[in-house]
Short mmCIF file of C-alpha atoms in Angstrom, two decimals:
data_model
loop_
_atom_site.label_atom_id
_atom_site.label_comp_id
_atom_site.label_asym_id
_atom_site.label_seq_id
_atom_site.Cartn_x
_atom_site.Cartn_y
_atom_site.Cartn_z
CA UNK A 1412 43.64 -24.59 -10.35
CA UNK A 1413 40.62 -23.49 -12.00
CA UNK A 1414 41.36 -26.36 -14.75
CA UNK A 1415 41.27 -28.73 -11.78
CA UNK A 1416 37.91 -27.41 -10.33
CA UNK A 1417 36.30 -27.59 -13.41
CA UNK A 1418 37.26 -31.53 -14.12
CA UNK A 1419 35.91 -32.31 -10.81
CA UNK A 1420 32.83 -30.57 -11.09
CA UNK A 1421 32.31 -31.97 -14.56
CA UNK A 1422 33.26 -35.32 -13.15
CA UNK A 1423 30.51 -34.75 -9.84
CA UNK A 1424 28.20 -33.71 -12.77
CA UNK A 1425 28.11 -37.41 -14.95
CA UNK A 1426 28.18 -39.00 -11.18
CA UNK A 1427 24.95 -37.03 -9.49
CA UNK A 1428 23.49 -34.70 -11.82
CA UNK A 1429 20.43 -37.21 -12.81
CA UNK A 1430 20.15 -37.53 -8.69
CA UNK A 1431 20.27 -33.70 -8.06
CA UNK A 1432 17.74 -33.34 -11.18
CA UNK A 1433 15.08 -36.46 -9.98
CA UNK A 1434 15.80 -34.40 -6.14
CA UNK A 1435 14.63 -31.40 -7.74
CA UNK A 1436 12.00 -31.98 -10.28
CA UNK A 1437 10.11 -34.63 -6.84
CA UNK A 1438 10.26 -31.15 -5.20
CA UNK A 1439 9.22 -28.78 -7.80
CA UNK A 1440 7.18 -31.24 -9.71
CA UNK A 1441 7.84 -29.35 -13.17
CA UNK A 1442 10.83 -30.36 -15.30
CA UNK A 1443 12.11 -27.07 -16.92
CA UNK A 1444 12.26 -25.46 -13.42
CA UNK A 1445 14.33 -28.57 -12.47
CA UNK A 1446 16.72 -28.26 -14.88
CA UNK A 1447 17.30 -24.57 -14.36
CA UNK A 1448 18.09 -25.65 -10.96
CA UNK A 1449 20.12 -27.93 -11.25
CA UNK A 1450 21.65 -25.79 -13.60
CA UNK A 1451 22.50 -23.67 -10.70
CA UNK A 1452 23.17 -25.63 -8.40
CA UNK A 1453 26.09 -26.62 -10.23
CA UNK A 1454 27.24 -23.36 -11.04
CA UNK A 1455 26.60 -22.82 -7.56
CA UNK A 1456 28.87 -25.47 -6.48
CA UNK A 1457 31.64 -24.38 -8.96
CA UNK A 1458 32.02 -21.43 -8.11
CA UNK A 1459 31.60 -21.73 -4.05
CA UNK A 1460 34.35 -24.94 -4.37
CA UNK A 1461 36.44 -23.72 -2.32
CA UNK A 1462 34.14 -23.35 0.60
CA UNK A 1463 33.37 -26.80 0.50
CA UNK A 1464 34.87 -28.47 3.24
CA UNK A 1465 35.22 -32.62 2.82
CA UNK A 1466 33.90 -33.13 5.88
CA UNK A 1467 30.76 -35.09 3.79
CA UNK A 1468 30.24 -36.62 0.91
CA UNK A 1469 30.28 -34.23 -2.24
CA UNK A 1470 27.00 -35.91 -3.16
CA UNK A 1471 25.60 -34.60 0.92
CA UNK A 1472 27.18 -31.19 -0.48
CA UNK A 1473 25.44 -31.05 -3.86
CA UNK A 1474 22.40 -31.88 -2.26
CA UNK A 1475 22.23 -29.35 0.12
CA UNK A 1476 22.68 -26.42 -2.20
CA UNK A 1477 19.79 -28.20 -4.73
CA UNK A 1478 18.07 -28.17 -1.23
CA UNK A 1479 18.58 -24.43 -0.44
CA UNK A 1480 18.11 -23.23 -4.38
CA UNK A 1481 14.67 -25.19 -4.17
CA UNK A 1482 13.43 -23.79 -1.01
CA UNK A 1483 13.83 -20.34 -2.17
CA UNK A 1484 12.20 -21.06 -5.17
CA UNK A 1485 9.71 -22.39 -3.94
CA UNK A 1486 9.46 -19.86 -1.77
CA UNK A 1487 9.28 -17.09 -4.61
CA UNK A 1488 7.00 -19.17 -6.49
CA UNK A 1489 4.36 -19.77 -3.16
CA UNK A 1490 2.19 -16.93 -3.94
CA UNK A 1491 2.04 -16.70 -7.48
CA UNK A 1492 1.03 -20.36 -7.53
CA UNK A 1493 -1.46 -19.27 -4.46
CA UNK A 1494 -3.07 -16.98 -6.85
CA UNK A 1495 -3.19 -18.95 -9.83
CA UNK A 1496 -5.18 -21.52 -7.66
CA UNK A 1497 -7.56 -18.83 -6.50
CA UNK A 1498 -8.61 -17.21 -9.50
CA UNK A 1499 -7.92 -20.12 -12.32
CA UNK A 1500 -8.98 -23.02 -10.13
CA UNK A 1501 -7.05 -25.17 -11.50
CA UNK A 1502 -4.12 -27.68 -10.14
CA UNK A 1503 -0.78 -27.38 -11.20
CA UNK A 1504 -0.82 -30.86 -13.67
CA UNK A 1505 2.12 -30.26 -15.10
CA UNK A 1506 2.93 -33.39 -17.03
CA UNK A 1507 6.05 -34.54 -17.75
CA UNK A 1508 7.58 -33.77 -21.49
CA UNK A 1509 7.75 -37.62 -22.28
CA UNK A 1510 10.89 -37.71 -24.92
CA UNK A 1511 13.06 -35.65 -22.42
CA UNK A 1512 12.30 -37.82 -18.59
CA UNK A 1513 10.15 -40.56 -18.29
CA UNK A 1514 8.65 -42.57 -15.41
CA UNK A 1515 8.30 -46.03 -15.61
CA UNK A 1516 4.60 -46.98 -15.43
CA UNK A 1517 4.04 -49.05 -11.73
CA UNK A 1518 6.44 -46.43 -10.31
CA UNK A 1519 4.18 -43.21 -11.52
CA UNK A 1520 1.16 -43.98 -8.94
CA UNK A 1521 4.14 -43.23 -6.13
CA UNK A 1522 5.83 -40.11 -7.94
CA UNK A 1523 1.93 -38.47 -7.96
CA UNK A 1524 1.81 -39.77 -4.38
CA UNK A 1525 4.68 -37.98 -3.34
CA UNK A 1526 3.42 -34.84 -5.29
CA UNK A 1527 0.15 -35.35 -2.70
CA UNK A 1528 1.85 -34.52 0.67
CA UNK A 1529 3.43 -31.78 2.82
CA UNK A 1530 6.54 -30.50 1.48
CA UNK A 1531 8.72 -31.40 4.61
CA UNK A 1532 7.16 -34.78 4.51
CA UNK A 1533 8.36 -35.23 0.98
CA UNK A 1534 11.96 -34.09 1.00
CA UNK A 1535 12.75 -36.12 4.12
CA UNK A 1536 10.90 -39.65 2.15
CA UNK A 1537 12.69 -38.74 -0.79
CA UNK A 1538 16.26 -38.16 0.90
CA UNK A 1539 16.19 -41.12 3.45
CA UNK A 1540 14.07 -43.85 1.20
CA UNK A 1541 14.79 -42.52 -2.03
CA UNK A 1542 18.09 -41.18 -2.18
CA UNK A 1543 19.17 -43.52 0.36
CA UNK A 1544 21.02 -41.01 2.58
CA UNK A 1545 21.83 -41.92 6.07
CA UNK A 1546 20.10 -39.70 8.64
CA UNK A 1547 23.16 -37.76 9.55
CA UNK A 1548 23.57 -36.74 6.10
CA UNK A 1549 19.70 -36.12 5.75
CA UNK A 1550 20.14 -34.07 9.02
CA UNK A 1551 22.69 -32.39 7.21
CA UNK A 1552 21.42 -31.49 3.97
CA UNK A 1553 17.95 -30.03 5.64
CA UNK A 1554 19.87 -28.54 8.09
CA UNK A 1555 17.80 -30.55 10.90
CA UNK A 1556 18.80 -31.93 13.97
CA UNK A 1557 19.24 -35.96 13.16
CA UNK A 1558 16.27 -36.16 15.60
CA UNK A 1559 14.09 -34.32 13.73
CA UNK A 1560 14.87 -36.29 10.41
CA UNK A 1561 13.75 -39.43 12.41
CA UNK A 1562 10.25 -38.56 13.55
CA UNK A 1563 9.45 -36.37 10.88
CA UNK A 1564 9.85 -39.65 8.55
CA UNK A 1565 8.07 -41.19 11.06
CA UNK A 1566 4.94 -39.56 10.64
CA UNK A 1567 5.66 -38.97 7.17
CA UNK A 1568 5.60 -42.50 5.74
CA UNK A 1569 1.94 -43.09 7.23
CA UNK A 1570 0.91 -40.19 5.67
CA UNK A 1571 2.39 -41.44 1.90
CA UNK A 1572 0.61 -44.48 2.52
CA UNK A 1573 -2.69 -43.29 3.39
CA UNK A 1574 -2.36 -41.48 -0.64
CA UNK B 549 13.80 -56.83 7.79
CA UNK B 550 11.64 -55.06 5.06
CA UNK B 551 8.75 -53.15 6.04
CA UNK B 552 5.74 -53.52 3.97
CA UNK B 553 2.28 -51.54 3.92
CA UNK B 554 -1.18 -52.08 3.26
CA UNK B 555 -1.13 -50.16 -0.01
CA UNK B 556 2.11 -51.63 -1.77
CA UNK B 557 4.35 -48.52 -0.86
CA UNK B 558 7.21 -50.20 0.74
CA UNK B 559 10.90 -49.46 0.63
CA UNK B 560 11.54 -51.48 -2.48
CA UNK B 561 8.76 -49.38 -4.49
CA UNK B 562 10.57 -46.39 -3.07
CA UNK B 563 13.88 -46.99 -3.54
CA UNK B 564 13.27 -48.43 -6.89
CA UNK B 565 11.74 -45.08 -7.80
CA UNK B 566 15.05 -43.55 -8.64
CA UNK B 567 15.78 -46.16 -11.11
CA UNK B 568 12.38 -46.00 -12.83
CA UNK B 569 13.13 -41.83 -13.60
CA UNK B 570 14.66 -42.06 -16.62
CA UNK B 571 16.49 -38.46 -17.85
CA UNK B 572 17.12 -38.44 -21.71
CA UNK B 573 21.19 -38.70 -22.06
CA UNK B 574 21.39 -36.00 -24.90
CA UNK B 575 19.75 -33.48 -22.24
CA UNK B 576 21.83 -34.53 -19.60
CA UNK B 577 24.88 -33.50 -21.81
CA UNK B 578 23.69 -30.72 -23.15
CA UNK B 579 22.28 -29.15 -19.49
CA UNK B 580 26.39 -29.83 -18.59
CA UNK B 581 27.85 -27.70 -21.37
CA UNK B 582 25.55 -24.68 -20.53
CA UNK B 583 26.42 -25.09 -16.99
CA UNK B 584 30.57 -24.79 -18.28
CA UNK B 585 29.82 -22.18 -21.04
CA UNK B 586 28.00 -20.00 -18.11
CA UNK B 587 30.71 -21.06 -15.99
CA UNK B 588 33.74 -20.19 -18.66
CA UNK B 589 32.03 -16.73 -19.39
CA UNK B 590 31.79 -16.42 -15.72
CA UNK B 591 35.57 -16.69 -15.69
CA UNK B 592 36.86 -14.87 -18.83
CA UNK B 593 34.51 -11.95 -17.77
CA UNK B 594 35.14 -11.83 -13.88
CA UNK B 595 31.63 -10.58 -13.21
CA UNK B 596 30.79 -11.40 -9.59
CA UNK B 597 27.91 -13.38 -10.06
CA UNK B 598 27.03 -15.42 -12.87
CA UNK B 599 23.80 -15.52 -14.73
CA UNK B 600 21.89 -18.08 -12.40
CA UNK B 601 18.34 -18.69 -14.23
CA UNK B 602 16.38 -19.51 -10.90
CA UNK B 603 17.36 -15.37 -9.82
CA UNK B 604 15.83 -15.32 -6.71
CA UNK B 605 17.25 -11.86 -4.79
CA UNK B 606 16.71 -9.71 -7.44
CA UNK B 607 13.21 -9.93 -8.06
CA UNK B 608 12.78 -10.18 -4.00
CA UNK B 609 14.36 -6.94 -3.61
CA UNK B 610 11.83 -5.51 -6.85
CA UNK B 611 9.32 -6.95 -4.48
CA UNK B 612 9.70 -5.33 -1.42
CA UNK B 613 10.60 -1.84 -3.44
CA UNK B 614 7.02 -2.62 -4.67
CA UNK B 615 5.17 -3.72 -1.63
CA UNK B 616 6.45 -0.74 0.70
CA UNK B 617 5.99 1.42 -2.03
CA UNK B 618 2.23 0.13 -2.59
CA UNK B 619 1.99 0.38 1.02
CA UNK B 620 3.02 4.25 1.15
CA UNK B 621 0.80 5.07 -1.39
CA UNK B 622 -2.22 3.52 0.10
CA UNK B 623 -0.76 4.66 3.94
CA UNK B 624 -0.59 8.29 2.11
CA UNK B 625 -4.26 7.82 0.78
CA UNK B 626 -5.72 6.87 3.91
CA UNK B 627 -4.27 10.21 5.21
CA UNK B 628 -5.07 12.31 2.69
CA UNK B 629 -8.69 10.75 2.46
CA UNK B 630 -9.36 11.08 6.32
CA UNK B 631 -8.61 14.46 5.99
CA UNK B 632 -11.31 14.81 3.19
CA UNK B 633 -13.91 13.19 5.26
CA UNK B 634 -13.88 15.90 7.93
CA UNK B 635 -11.64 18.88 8.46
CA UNK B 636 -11.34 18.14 12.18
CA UNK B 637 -9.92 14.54 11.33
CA UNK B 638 -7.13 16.24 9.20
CA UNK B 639 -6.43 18.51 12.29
CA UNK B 640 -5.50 15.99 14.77
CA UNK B 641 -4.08 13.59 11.93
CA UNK B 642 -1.70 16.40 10.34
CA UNK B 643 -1.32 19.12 13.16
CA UNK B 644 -2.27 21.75 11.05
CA UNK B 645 -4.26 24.18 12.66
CA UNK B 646 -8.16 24.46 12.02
CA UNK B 647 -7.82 27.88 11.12
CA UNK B 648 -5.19 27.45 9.28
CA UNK B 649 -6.75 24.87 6.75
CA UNK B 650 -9.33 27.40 6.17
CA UNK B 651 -7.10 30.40 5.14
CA UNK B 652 -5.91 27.41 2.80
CA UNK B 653 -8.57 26.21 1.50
CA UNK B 654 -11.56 28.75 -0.66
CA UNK B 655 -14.58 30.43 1.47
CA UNK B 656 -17.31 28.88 1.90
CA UNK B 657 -19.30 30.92 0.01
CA UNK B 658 -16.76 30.53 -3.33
CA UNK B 659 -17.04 26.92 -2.86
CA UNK B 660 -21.08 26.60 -3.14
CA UNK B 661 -20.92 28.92 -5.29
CA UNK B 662 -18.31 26.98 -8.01
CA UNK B 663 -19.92 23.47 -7.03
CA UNK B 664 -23.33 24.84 -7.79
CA UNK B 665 -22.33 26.37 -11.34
CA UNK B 666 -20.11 23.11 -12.13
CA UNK B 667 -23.26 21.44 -11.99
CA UNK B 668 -25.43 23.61 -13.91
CA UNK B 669 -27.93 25.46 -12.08
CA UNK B 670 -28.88 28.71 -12.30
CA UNK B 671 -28.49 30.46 -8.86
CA UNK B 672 -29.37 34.02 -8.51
CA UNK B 673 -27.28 34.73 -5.33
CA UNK B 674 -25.44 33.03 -2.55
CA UNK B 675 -25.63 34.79 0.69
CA UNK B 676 -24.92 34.32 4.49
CA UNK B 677 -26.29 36.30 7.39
CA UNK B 678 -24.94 36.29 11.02
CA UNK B 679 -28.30 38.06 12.61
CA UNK B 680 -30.38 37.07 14.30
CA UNK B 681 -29.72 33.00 13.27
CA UNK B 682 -26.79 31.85 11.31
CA UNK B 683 -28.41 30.92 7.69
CA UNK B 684 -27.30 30.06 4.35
CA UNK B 685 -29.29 31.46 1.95
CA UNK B 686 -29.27 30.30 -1.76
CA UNK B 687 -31.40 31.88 -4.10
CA UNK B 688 -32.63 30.24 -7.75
CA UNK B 689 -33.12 31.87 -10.51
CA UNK B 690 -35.73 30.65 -13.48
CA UNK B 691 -39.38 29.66 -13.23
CA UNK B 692 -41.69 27.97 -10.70
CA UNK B 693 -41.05 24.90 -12.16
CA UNK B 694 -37.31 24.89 -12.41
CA UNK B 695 -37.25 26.34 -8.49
CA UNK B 696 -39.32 23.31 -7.65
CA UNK B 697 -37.30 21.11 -9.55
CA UNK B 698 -33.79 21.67 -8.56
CA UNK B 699 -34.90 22.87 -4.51
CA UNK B 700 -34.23 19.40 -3.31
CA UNK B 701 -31.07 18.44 -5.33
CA UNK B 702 -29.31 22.08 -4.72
CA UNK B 703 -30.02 21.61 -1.05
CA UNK B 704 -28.52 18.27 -0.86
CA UNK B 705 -25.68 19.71 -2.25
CA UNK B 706 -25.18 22.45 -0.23
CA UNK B 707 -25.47 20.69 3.23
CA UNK B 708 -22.95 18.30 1.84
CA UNK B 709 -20.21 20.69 1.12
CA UNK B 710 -21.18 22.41 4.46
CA UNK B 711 -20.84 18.90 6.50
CA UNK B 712 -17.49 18.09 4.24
CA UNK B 713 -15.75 21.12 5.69
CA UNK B 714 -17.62 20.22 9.12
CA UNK B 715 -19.52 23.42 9.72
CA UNK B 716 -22.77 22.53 11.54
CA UNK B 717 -23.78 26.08 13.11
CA UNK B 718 -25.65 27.22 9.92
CA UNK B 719 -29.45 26.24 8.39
CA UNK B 720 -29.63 26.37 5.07
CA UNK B 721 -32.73 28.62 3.50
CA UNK B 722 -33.19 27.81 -0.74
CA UNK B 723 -35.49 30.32 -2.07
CA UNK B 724 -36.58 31.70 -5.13
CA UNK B 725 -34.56 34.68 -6.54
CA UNK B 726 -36.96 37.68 -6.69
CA UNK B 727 -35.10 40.46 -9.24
CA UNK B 728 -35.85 43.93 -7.15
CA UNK B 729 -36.29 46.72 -9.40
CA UNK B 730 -33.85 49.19 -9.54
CA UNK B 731 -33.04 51.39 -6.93
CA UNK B 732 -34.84 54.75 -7.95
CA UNK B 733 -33.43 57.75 -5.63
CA UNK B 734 -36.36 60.02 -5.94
CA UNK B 735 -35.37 63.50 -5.67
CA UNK B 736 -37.69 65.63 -4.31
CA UNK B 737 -38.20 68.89 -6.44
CA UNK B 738 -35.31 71.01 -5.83
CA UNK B 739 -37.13 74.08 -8.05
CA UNK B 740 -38.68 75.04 -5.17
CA UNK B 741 -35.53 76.82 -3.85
CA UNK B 742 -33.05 78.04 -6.09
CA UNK B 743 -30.52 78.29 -3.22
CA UNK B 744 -29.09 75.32 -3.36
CA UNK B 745 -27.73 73.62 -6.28
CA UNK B 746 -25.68 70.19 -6.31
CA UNK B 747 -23.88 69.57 -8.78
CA UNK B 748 -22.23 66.04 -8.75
CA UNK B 749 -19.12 66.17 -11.09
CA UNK B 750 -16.61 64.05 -9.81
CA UNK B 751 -16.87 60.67 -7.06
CA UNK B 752 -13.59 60.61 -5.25
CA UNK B 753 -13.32 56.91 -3.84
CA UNK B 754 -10.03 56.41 -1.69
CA UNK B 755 -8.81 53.36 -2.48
CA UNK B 756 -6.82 51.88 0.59
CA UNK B 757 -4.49 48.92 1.03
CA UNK B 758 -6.50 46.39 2.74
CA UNK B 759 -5.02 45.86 6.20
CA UNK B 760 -3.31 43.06 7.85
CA UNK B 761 -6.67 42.79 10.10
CA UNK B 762 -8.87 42.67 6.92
CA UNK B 763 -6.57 39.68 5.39
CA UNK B 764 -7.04 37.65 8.07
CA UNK B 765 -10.62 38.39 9.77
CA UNK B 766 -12.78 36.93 7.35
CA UNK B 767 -10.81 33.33 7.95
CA UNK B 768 -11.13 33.82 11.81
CA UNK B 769 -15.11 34.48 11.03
CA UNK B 770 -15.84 31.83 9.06
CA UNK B 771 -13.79 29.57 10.95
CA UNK B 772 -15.41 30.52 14.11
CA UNK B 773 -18.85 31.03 13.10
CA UNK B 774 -19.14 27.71 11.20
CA UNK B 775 -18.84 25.55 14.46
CA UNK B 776 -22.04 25.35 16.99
CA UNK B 777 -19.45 24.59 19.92
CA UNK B 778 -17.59 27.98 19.56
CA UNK B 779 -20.82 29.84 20.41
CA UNK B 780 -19.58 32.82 18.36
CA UNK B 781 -21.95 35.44 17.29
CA UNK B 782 -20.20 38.35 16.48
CA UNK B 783 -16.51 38.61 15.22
CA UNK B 784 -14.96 41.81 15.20
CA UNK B 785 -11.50 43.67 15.00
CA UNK B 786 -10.01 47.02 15.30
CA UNK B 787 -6.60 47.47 12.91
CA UNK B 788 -5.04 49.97 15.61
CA UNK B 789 -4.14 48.70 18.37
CA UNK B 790 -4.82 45.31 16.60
CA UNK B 791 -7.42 43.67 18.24
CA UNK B 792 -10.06 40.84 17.80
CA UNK B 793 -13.50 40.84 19.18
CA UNK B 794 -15.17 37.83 20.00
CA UNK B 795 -18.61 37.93 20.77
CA UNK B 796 -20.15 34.37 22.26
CA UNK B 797 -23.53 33.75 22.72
CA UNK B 798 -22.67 32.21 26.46
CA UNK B 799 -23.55 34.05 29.89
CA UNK B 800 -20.45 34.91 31.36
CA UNK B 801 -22.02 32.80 34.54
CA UNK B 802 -22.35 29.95 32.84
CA UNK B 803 -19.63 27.51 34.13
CA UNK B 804 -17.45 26.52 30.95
CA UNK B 805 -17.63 29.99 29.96
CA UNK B 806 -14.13 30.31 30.94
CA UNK B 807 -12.66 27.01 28.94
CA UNK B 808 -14.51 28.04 26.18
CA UNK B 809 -12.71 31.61 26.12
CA UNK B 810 -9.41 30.44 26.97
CA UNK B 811 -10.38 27.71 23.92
CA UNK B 812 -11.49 30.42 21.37
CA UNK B 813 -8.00 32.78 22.04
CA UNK B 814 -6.02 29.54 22.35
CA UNK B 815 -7.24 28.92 18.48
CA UNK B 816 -6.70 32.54 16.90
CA UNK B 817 -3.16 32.92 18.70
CA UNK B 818 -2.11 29.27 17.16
CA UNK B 819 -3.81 30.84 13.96
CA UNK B 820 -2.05 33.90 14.51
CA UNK B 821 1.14 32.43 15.53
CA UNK B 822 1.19 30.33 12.53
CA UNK B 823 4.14 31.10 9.74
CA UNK B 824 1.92 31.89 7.15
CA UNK B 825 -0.17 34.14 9.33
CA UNK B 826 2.88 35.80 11.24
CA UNK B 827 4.64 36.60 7.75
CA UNK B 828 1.44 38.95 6.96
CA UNK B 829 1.36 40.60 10.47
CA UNK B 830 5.17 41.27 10.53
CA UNK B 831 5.31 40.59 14.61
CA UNK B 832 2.76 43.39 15.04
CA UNK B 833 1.48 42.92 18.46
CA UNK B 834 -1.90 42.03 19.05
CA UNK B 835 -5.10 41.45 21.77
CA UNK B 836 -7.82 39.12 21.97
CA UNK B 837 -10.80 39.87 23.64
CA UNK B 838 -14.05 36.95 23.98
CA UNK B 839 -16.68 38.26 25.24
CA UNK B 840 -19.69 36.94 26.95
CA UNK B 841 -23.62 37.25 25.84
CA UNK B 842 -23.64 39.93 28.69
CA UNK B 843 -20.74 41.84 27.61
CA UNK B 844 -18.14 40.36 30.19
CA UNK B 845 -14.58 39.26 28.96
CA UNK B 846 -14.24 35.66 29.46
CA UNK B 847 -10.79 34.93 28.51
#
């Protein structure tokens, strides 16, 4: 049994672990916390398989642990970065390390964009346009009501474009 | 139908985004075989939860040990400083009685008197007189010049340990210490009759237990005397029966003569009545009397 979880996991891994990672690091906007993440998130989803119920996609169910991990990271990490800003003055620009994820040139302006706006605005842009997930899964993954995935994008993709 | 917008972000740019990341392979294979050698030693070990390296409830639950215990301390310091800032704060914060915090806490007198020496002066003697005004008198030893110099300072000082305990009924009096020559009994030439003689050989001084009145009077005095709103002049007691006397300096026909009676007994019998108090006068019964300027009982 626990041979057969581990195949699929490792099998879900080569299929959506760059998605998860990309997911994560648009969200967190520094690679080695996206890694550890992601990190967990699979452990995450090996060891809660059993929970998982089919009724989605596993990709839907990947992403909506990434999801949760990231919120409450980025919920720990809120006032420490609040801080930092106060007393260092000085924006998070974490760069990327270049030999270990790159971003192609004409697509860079939009991944700084993205780093611009509201975090709800983000994740929604990123899932629906980005990740390509249909609304009910977005609705899913965020644990939103399907409405609330449509006119939060709606006011979200003005907002991209005015960055 | 594609959507485009002013700036060039359209749906293309976006969904070609995902593409354009590109994650180095080697780290993509080597972030999967720590997530199945965490997830093997997960299993061969049987721990409940596995080391996850984003630990989030952990250090939340360090936090809030921190932040309520932060919170005490600085809760606890507020309480413990109001209660610094005037003794009549720390009575209706904490409940103890007024009284009370003055049998626990030094004499007045002790208290000038250590504060004054901490900082270095040379102070002949501390007094306090009752009659005919309330005064504080503090007497300097040393020259002219040192008396003038330290007046000011040892004055400031002295009011503010006298408004830091909150007694306002006395006015302070610095002076300089005059040394009175000795005492010289002169005996008047006894030669003149050889009838009597004295001889002094032995002083006999009966040493007695000090009792429970004497233990606990000088705390109802300075506790009473301190305060201009008791109106006490005259504190007095008799060990059997036990009984306090209050003198006040308020005419029994004045018309909060009464409350301010009932006030003064209300705070000796909580005093009184208090554990520490009631341990020393083993349930020995006792009377209060407050008396008015004109002699009449008022409580």
């Amino acid at each position: 049994m626990s041979d057969f979880r581990e195949e699929e996991i490792a099998d879900w891994y080569d299929q959506h672990s760059k998605s998860v990672l990309t997911f994560i690091l648009l969200m967190v906007k520094d690679y080695q916390q996206a890694e550890d993440l992601t990190h967990d998130t699979f452990v995450k989803a090996y060891l809660n398989y059993n929970s998982f119920k089919h009724n989605s996609s596993e990709k839907t169910w990947l992403f909506s642990i990434a999801h949760n991990l990231t919120v409450d990271f980025l919920r720990k990490r809120k006032p420490s970065i609040f801080l930092k800003e106060a007393f260092l003055s000085q924006k998070d620009n974490n760069l990327l390390p270049e030999e270990i994820i790159k971003i192609k040139e004409n697509s860079y302006e939009l991944y700084s964009a993205l780093g611009e706006i509201k975090d709800t605005y983000r994740k929604v842009i990123v899932l629906r346009k980005i990740k390509g997930f249909s609304i009910e899964d977005t609705a899913k993954i965020l644990s939103w009501s399907e409405s609330k995935v449509k006119s939060t994008l709606f006011r979200a993709i003005p907002i991209l474009k005015k960055n | 139908m594609k959507k485009y917008y002013e700036d060039g972000f359209d749906d293309q740019s976006l969904e070609k985004l995902e593409d354009d990341i590109m994650w180095n392979k080697t780290q993509q294979r080597e972030l999967k075989d720590r997530i199945f050698i965490d997830v093997e030693k997960f299993e061969s070990q049987e721990k409940k939860i596995p080391n996850m390296l984003v630990s989030i409830k952990q250090i939340s639950l360090v936090r809030k040990l921190t932040y309520s215990v932060l919170a005490f301390i600085i809760l606890f310091g507020l309480f413990v400083g109001s209660a610094f800032v005037s003794p009549a704060m720390a009575n209706v914060v904490s409940n103890i009685p007024y009284l009370g915090q003055i049998f626990q806490s030094k004499p007045i007198l002790g208290l000038i008197n250590d504060e004054l020496k901490e900082k270095g002066y040379n102070i002949g003697t501390i007094g306090m007189r009752y009659q005919p005004k309330k005064v504080i008198e503090v007497s300097i030893e040393g020259s002219d010049d040192y008396y003038k110099e330290i007046k000011d300072d040892v004055e400031k000082i002295v009011k503010g340990i006298l408004k830091s305990r909150g007694y306002d009924a006395y006015s302070l009096n610095v002076n300089k210490f005059v040394a009175k020559k000795d005492y010289v009994l002169k005996v008047a030439n006894t030669n003149v009759s050889k009838i009597y003689t004295t001889n002094v050989t032995r002083v006999t001084v009966n040493a007695t237990k000090a009792d429970k009145g004497t233990q606990i009077i000088s705390t109802i005095t300075e506790g009473l005397m301190s305060k201009k709103e008791y109106k006490v002049t005259e504190v007095g007691y008799t060990s059997k029966p036990l009984t306090f006397i209050i003198k006040t300096s308020i005419l029994s026909s004045d018309p909060t003569a009464e409350t301010l009676g009932t006030e003064i007994e209300s705070m000796i019998t909580e005093f009184v009545t208090s554990e520490e108090i009631s341990s020393i006068l083993e349930n020995e019964p006792y009377e209060i009397i407050v008396n008015s300027k004109d002699n009449k009982k008022i409580n």
